[in-house]
Coordinates of C-alpha atoms and ligand atoms in Angstrom, one line a residue:
X241 CA -1.7 62.9 217.2
X242 CA -4.6 65.1 216.2
X243 CA -3.9 68.8 215.8
X244 CA -5.8 69.8 218.9
X245 CA -4.2 72.4 221.1
X246 CA -1.2 70.9 222.8
X247 CA 0.4 71.8 226.1
X248 CA 3.8 73.6 226.3
X249 CA 5.3 70.3 227.5
X250 CA 3.9 68.3 224.5
X251 CA 5.3 70.9 222.1
X252 CA 8.7 70.8 223.9
X253 CA 8.7 67.0 223.6
X254 CA 7.8 67.0 219.9
X255 CA 10.3 69.6 219.2
X256 CA 13.0 67.7 221.0
X257 CA 12.2 64.5 219.1
X258 CA 12.4 66.3 215.7
X259 CA 15.6 68.0 216.8
X260 CA 17.1 64.7 217.8
X261 CA 16.3 63.3 214.3
X262 CA 17.8 66.3 212.7
X263 CA 21.0 65.8 214.7
X264 CA 21.2 62.2 213.8
X265 CA 20.6 62.8 210.1
X266 CA 23.3 65.5 210.2
X267 CA 25.7 63.2 211.9
X268 CA 25.1 60.4 209.3
X269 CA 25.7 62.9 206.5
X270 CA 28.8 64.3 208.2
X271 CA 27.3 67.8 208.3
X272 CA 27.6 70.6 210.9
X273 CA 24.3 71.0 212.8
X274 CA 24.7 74.7 212.8
X275 CA 24.0 74.8 209.0
X276 CA 20.5 73.4 209.6
X277 CA 17.5 75.3 210.8
X278 CA 14.1 73.9 211.8
X279 CA 11.1 76.0 210.7
X280 CA 8.0 74.8 212.5
X281 CA 4.9 75.0 210.2
X282 CA 1.8 76.0 212.1
X283 CA -0.9 76.1 209.5
X284 CA -4.4 75.3 210.7
X285 CA -3.3 75.6 214.3
X286 CA -5.4 78.2 216.1
X287 CA -3.8 81.1 218.0
X288 CA -4.4 79.6 221.4
X289 CA -2.4 76.6 220.5
X290 CA 0.4 78.8 219.1
X291 CA 0.7 80.6 222.4
X292 CA 1.9 77.3 223.9
X293 CA 4.1 76.6 220.9
X294 CA 5.8 79.9 221.3
X295 CA 6.2 79.3 225.0
X296 CA 7.9 76.0 224.1
X297 CA 10.5 78.0 222.2
X298 CA 9.2 78.4 218.6
X299 CA 9.9 82.0 217.7
X300 CA 9.5 81.8 214.0
X301 CA 6.6 80.0 212.4
X302 CA 5.8 79.0 208.8
X303 CA 2.4 79.5 207.3
X304 CA 1.3 78.5 203.8
X305 CA -1.5 81.0 203.3
X306 CA -1.0 84.7 203.7
X307 CA -4.5 85.5 205.1
X308 CA -4.0 83.0 207.9
X309 CA -0.5 84.2 208.6
X310 CA -1.7 87.8 208.7
X311 CA -4.5 87.0 211.1
X312 CA -2.1 85.2 213.5
X313 CA 0.5 88.0 213.2
X314 CA -2.2 90.4 214.4
X315 CA -3.6 88.2 217.1
X316 CA -0.3 87.3 218.5
X317 CA 1.4 90.7 218.3
X318 CA 1.9 90.7 222.0
X319 CA 4.3 87.7 221.7
X320 CA 7.9 87.3 220.5
X321 CA 7.2 85.6 217.2
X322 CA 8.1 86.1 213.5
X323 CA 6.3 84.8 210.4
X324 CA 7.6 82.9 207.4
X325 CA 5.2 82.7 204.5
X326 CA 6.0 79.5 202.6
X327 CA 3.1 79.1 200.2
X328 CA 2.3 80.4 196.7
X329 CA 1.4 84.1 196.7
X330 CA -0.8 86.0 194.4
X331 CA 0.5 89.3 193.4
X332 CA -2.5 91.2 194.9
X333 CA -1.5 89.9 198.3
X334 CA 2.2 91.0 198.1
X335 CA 1.3 94.0 200.1
X336 CA 0.4 91.9 203.1
X337 CA 3.6 89.9 203.0
X338 CA 5.6 93.1 202.6
X339 CA 3.9 94.4 205.7
X340 CA 4.5 91.6 208.2
X341 CA 6.6 88.7 207.0
X342 CA 10.1 88.1 208.0
X343 CA 10.7 85.7 205.2
X344 CA 9.0 84.5 202.0
X345 CA 9.9 81.1 200.6
X346 CA 7.8 80.9 197.4
X347 CA 9.1 83.5 195.1
X348 CA 8.4 82.3 191.6
X349 CA 7.8 85.1 189.1
X350 CA 9.2 88.4 187.8
X351 CA 6.0 90.2 188.4
X352 CA 5.8 89.0 192.0
X353 CA 9.4 90.0 192.6
X354 CA 8.7 93.4 191.2
X355 CA 5.5 94.0 193.2
X356 CA 7.0 92.8 196.4
X357 CA 10.1 94.9 196.0
X358 CA 8.0 98.0 195.3
X359 CA 5.7 97.4 198.3
X360 CA 8.7 96.8 200.6
X361 CA 10.5 99.9 199.4
X362 CA 7.4 102.0 200.2
X363 CA 7.3 100.6 203.7
X364 CA 11.1 101.0 204.1
X365 CA 11.4 97.2 204.8
X366 CA 13.4 94.4 203.2
X367 CA 12.6 90.7 203.1
X368 CA 14.5 87.4 203.1
X369 CA 13.3 85.4 200.1
X370 CA 13.8 81.9 198.6
X371 CA 13.1 81.1 195.0
X372 CA 10.7 78.1 194.7
X373 CA 11.8 75.5 192.2
X374 CA 9.5 72.7 190.9
X375 CA 11.9 69.7 191.2
X376 CA 9.5 66.9 190.6
X377 CA 8.1 68.1 187.2
X378 CA 4.6 67.6 188.5
X379 CA 2.1 70.0 187.0
X380 CA 0.4 70.3 190.4
X381 CA 3.4 71.9 192.0
X382 CA 4.2 75.6 192.1
X383 CA 7.7 76.9 191.4
X384 CA 9.9 77.5 188.4
X385 CA 11.6 74.8 186.3
X386 CA 15.3 74.5 187.1
X387 CA 16.3 76.3 183.9
X388 CA 13.8 79.1 184.4
X389 CA 14.9 79.4 188.0
X390 CA 18.5 80.0 187.0
X391 CA 17.4 82.7 184.5
X392 CA 15.1 84.3 187.1
X393 CA 17.7 84.5 189.8
X394 CA 20.0 86.4 187.5
X395 CA 17.4 89.2 187.4
X396 CA 17.0 89.5 191.2
X397 CA 19.9 91.9 192.0
X398 CA 17.8 94.8 190.6
X399 CA 15.3 94.4 193.6
X400 CA 17.2 96.0 196.5
X401 CA 14.5 95.2 199.1
X402 CA 14.6 91.4 198.4
X403 CA 17.4 89.7 200.2
X404 CA 17.9 86.4 198.4
X405 CA 18.8 83.6 200.7
X406 CA 18.4 80.5 198.6
X407 CA 16.1 78.0 197.0
X408 CA 13.0 76.2 198.2
X409 CA 11.2 73.0 196.9
X410 CA 8.6 70.5 197.8
X411 CA 9.7 67.0 196.8
X412 CA 7.3 64.5 195.1
X413 CA 4.9 62.9 197.5
X414 CA 6.0 59.3 197.2
X415 CA 6.9 56.4 199.4
X416 CA 9.8 55.7 197.1
X417 CA 12.7 57.4 198.9
X418 CA 14.9 57.5 195.8
X419 CA 12.4 59.6 193.9
X420 CA 12.1 62.0 196.8
X421 CA 15.9 62.1 197.1
X422 CA 16.2 62.9 193.4
X423 CA 14.0 66.1 193.9
X424 CA 16.4 67.3 196.6
X425 CA 19.4 66.6 194.3
X426 CA 17.8 68.6 191.6
X427 CA 17.5 71.6 193.9
X428 CA 21.1 71.3 195.0
X429 CA 22.1 71.2 191.3
X430 CA 20.3 74.4 190.6
X431 CA 22.2 76.0 193.5
X432 CA 25.5 74.8 192.1
X433 CA 24.7 76.1 188.6
X434 CA 23.8 79.5 190.0
X435 CA 27.0 79.6 192.1
X436 CA 29.1 78.8 189.0
X437 CA 27.6 81.8 187.3
X438 CA 28.0 84.2 190.2
X439 CA 28.5 83.2 193.8
X440 CA 26.8 86.4 195.0
X441 CA 23.4 85.8 193.3
X442 CA 22.0 83.5 195.9
X443 CA 23.4 85.1 199.0
X444 CA 24.1 82.3 201.6
X445 CA 22.7 79.9 199.0
X446 CA 20.5 77.9 201.4
X447 CA 18.3 75.0 200.5
X448 CA 14.9 74.9 202.1
X449 CA 13.7 71.4 201.6
X450 CA 12.2 68.5 203.6
X451 CA 8.9 68.2 205.6
X452 CA 7.6 65.8 208.2
X453 CA 7.8 62.8 205.9
X454 CA 11.2 63.5 204.3
X455 CA 13.3 65.9 206.3
X456 CA 16.0 63.4 207.2
X457 CA 16.5 62.5 203.5
X458 CA 16.6 66.3 202.8
X459 CA 19.3 66.8 205.4
X460 CA 21.4 64.0 203.9
X461 CA 21.1 65.9 200.6
X462 CA 22.1 69.2 202.0
X463 CA 19.0 71.0 203.4
X464 CA 19.7 74.2 205.4
X465 CA 16.0 74.7 206.4
X466 CA 13.5 72.0 207.0
X467 CA 9.9 72.9 207.2
X468 CA 8.1 70.6 209.7
X469 CA 4.4 70.8 210.6
X470 CA 2.7 67.4 211.3
X471 CA 5.6 66.0 213.4
X472 CA 5.4 68.9 215.8
X473 CA 1.7 70.0 215.7
X474 CA 0.0 66.7 214.9
X475 CA -2.1 65.6 212.0
X476 CA -4.1 68.3 210.4
X477 CA -7.9 68.0 210.0
X478 CA -7.8 69.6 206.6
X479 CA -7.0 67.9 203.3
X480 CA -3.5 68.7 201.9
X481 CA -5.2 69.6 198.7
X482 CA -5.9 72.9 200.4
X483 CA -2.2 73.8 199.9
X484 CA -1.1 71.5 197.1
X485 CA -3.6 71.1 194.3
X486 CA -3.7 67.5 193.1
X487 CA -2.8 65.9 196.5
X488 CA -5.5 64.1 198.4
Ligands
PLP531 C1 2.5 72.3 205.3 C2 3.8 72.6 204.7 C3 5.0 72.0 205.2 C4 5.0 71.0 206.3 O1 4.3 69.9 206.0 P1 4.3 68.6 207.1 O2 4.2 67.4 206.2 O3 3.1 68.8 207.9 O4 5.5 68.7 207.8 C5 6.2 72.3 204.5 N1 6.2 73.1 203.5 C6 5.1 73.7 203.0 C7 5.3 74.6 201.8 C8 3.9 73.5 203.5 O5 2.8 74.1 203.0

């Protein structure tokens, strides 16, 4: 499955397969399917391929890099599609995210929160955000430590344009499922700690966790949003180190 442009039918079939796996994982975990959303991740897929993906029913797409997301937003403005920015953001690009994104899943610093909020206010917009937590303890991963995340979340109510929806993480890349599962549990623990402090702080308190290799485990551990790229769009022709330093 190379990430060449796929037909609408191929996208429909891949989507159906992932949705079937999600339903099976939810069933195993005794969870209600309505609590779980699939966010297709379209990074590296060119606009012409995304036209087919959108026609196959994907109306919100995740992108790791803001420049790529912005380009696609502009080039696909004629279609019904919204954009989720899910990768690390430098403060000098907060303006772009404020302009076009429907959600941002990698909030990880006071300064970024402050800048985003200011940019959003001046545009009269608001934005759904998730706080990114480093649950694996790997230095290569972005996100706040669990303790720092709890403290950070307490400061977010001052930013009225940021609608806090929950927490996001990337698990360790490992074939050892128990180590992956542990990362998801750490994220859930952070959510529970914040809820104990103040149930309003995290809004709906969603957990965004799980990707192509581990979304079923993530659902068993309580995921509300799974971010799936490869299993829908095919294998990327670009090294994952482009998004995650330290990964080959
Ligand atoms: C690329 C990406 C994903 C999806 O990864 P796949 O393994 O292709 O499913 C999920 N989350 C983030 C933050 C990503 O950058």
